[in-house]
Tab-separated table of C-alpha atoms in Angstrom:
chain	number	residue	atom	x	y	z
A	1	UNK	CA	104.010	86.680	80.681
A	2	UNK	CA	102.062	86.562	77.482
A	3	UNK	CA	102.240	89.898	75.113
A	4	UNK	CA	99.163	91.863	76.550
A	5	UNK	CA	102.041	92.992	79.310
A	6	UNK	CA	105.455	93.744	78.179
A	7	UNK	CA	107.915	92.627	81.536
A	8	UNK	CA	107.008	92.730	85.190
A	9	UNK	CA	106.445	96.800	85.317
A	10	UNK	CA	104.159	96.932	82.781
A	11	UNK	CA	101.790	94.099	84.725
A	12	UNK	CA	102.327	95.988	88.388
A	13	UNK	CA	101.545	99.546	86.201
A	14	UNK	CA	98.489	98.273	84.560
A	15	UNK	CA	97.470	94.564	85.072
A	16	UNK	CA	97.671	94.233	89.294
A	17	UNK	CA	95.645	97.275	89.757
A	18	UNK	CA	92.859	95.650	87.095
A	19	UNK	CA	92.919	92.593	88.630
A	20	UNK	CA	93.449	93.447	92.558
A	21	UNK	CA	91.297	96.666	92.783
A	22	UNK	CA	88.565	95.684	90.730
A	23	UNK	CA	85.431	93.321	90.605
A	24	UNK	CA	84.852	90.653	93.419
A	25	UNK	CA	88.248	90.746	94.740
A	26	UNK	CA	88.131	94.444	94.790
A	27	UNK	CA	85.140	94.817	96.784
A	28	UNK	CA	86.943	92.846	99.538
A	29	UNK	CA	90.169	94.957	99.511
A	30	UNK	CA	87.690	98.342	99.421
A	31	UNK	CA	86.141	96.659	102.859
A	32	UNK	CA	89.314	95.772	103.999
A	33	UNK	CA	90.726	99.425	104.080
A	34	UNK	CA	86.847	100.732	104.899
A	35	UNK	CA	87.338	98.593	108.322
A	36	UNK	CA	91.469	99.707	108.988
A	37	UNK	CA	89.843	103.513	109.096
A	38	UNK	CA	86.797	102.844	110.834
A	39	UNK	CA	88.780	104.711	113.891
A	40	UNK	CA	90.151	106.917	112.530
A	41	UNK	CA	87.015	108.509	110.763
A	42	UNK	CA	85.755	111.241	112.730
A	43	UNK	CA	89.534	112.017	114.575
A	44	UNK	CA	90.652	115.223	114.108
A	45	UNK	CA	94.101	114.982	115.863
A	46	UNK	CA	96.433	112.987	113.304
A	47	UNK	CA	96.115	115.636	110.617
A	48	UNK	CA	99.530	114.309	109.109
A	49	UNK	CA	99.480	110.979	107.073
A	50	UNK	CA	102.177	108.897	105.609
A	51	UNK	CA	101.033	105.893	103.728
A	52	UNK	CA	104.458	103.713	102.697
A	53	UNK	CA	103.914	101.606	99.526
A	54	UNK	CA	100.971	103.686	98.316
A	55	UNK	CA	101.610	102.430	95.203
A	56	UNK	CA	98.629	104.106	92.607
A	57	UNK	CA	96.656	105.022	96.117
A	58	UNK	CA	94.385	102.340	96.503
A	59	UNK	CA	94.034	103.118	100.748
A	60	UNK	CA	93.397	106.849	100.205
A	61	UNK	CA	90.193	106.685	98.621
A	62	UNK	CA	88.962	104.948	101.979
A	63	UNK	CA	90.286	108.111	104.353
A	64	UNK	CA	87.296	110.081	105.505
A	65	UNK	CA	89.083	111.713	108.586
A	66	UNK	CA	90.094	115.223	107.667
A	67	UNK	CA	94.131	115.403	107.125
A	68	UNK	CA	95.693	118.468	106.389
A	69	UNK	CA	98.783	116.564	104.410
A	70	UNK	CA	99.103	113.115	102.926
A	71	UNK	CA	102.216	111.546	102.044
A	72	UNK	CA	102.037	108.985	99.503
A	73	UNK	CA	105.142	106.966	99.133
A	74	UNK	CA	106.424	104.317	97.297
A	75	UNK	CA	109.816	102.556	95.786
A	76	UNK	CA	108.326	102.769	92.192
A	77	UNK	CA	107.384	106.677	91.292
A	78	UNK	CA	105.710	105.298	87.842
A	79	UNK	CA	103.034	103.372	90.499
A	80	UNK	CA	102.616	107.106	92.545
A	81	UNK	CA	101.673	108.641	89.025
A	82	UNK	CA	98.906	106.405	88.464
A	83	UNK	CA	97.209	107.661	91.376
A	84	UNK	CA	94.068	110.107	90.967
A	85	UNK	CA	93.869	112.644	94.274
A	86	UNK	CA	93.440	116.207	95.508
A	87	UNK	CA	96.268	117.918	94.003
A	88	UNK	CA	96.147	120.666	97.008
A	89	UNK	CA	96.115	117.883	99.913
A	90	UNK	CA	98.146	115.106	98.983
A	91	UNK	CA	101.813	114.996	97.981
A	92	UNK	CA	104.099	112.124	96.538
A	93	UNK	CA	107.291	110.920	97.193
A	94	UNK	CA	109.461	108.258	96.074
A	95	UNK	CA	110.704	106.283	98.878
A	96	UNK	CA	111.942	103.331	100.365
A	97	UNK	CA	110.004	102.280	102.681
A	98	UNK	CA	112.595	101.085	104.982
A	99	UNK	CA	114.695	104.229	104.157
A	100	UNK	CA	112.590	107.447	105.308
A	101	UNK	CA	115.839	109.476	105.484
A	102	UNK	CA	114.074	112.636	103.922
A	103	UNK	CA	111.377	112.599	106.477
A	104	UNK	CA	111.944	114.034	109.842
A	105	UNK	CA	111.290	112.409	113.208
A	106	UNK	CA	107.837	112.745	114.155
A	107	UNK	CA	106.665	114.319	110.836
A	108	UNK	CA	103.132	112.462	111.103
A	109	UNK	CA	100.559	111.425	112.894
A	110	UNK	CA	99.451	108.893	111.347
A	111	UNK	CA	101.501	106.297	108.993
A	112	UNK	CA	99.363	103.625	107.062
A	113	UNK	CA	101.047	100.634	104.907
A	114	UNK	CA	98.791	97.984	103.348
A	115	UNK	CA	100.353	94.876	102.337
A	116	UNK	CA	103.543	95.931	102.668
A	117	UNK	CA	105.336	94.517	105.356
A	118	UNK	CA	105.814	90.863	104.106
A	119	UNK	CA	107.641	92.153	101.116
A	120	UNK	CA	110.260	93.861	102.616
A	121	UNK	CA	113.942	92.398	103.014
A	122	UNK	CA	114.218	93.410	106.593
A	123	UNK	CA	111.001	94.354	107.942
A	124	UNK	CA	112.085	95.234	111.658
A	125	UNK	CA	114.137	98.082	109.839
A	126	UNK	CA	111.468	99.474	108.819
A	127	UNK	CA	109.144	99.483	111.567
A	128	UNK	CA	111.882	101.404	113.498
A	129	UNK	CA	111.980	103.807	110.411
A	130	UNK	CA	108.156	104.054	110.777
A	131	UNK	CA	108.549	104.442	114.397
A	132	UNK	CA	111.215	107.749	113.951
A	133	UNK	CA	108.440	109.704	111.601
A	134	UNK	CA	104.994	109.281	113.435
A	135	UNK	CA	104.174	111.904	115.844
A	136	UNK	CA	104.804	110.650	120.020
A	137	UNK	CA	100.752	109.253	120.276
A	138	UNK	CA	100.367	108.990	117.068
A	139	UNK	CA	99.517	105.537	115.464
A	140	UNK	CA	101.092	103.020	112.654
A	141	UNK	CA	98.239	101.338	110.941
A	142	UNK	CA	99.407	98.007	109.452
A	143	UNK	CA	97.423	94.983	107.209
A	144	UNK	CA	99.803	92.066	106.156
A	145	UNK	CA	97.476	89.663	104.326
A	146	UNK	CA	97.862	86.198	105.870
A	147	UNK	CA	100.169	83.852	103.979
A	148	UNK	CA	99.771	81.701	102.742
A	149	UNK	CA	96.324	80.779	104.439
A	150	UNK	CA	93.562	79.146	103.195
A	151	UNK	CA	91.356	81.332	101.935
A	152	UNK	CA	93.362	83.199	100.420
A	153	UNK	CA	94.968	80.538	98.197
A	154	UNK	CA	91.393	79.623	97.329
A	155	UNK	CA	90.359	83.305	96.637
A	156	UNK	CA	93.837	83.642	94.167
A	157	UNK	CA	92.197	79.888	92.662
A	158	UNK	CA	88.811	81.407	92.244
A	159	UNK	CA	89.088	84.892	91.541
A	160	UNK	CA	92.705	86.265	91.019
A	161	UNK	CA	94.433	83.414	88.735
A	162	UNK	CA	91.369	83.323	86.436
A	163	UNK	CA	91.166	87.544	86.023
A	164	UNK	CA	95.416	87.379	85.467
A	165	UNK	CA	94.528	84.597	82.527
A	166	UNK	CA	91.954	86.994	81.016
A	167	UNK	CA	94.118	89.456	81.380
A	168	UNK	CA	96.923	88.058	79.254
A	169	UNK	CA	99.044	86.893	82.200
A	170	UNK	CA	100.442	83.355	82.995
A	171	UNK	CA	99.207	81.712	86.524
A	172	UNK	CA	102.630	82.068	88.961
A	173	UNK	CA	101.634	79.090	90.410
């Protein structure tokens, strides 16, 4: 990486949310988590949410159905502090998202992870883990992006490599 970013958590604390969440690109991840709540709007009976790998809570802005507790989560607490919410409604924990351990079964109602699931070492670990905290009836909302299709390569080409470049980053390609 050039000097704008000093290491890898410096780019993921300031650089991925400027280039992911932000402009063209951004618009299509804000639609993306618009249409993964679309049921869930006007629902009153999941009050309880868990989102794993919240990161700087890009998904929460998009959550119109009332909660009485959110649970954002993620590996990297620096990430979680980034994150602008309702101080009375929403709580953070650092987590491993395949390691829930301080969570009780059926804690939630509803567990949300964006993008997540493709990263992890052993994903069918955590889906069990998932499983264990959400609520008998209650549902596990999950968005893997698909890899390494088309148009997504040419969106990265188009949009993403050219922001990271502005931004002071080299192209990972």
């Amino acid at each position: 990486m050039k000097e704008y970013f000093h290491g890898k958590d410096d780019w993921y604390q300031h650089g991925y949310c400027n280039c992911y969440y932000s402009g063209r690109i951004g618009a299509i991840y804000r639609i993306v988590h618009r249409v993964m709540e679309k049921p869930y709007d006007s629902r009153t009976d999941l009050l309880q949410i868990i989102e794993v790998g919240s990161g700087s809570g890009q998904h929460l802005q998009s959550v119109k159905q009332p909660y009485s507790n959110y649970l954002m989560t993620d590996i990297d607490l620096d990430l979680l502090t980034l994150a602008t919410f309702d101080k009375s409604k929403v709580d953070i924990m650092q987590a491993d998202a395949s390691n829930l351990s301080e969570i009780r079964d059926s804690s939630f109602g509803r567990l949300v992870a964006t993008c997540l699931l493709a990263h992890l070492s052993n994903p069918m670990e955590a889906l069990v883990e998932w499983r264990r905290v959400v609520k008998s009836g209650g549902s596990i909302v999950i968005y893997v992006a698909t890899e390494p299709g088309f148009l997504v390569r040419l969106s990265r080409k188009l949009f993403i490599y050219p922001k990271q470049r502005r931004l002071g980053v080299n192209n990972p390609e």
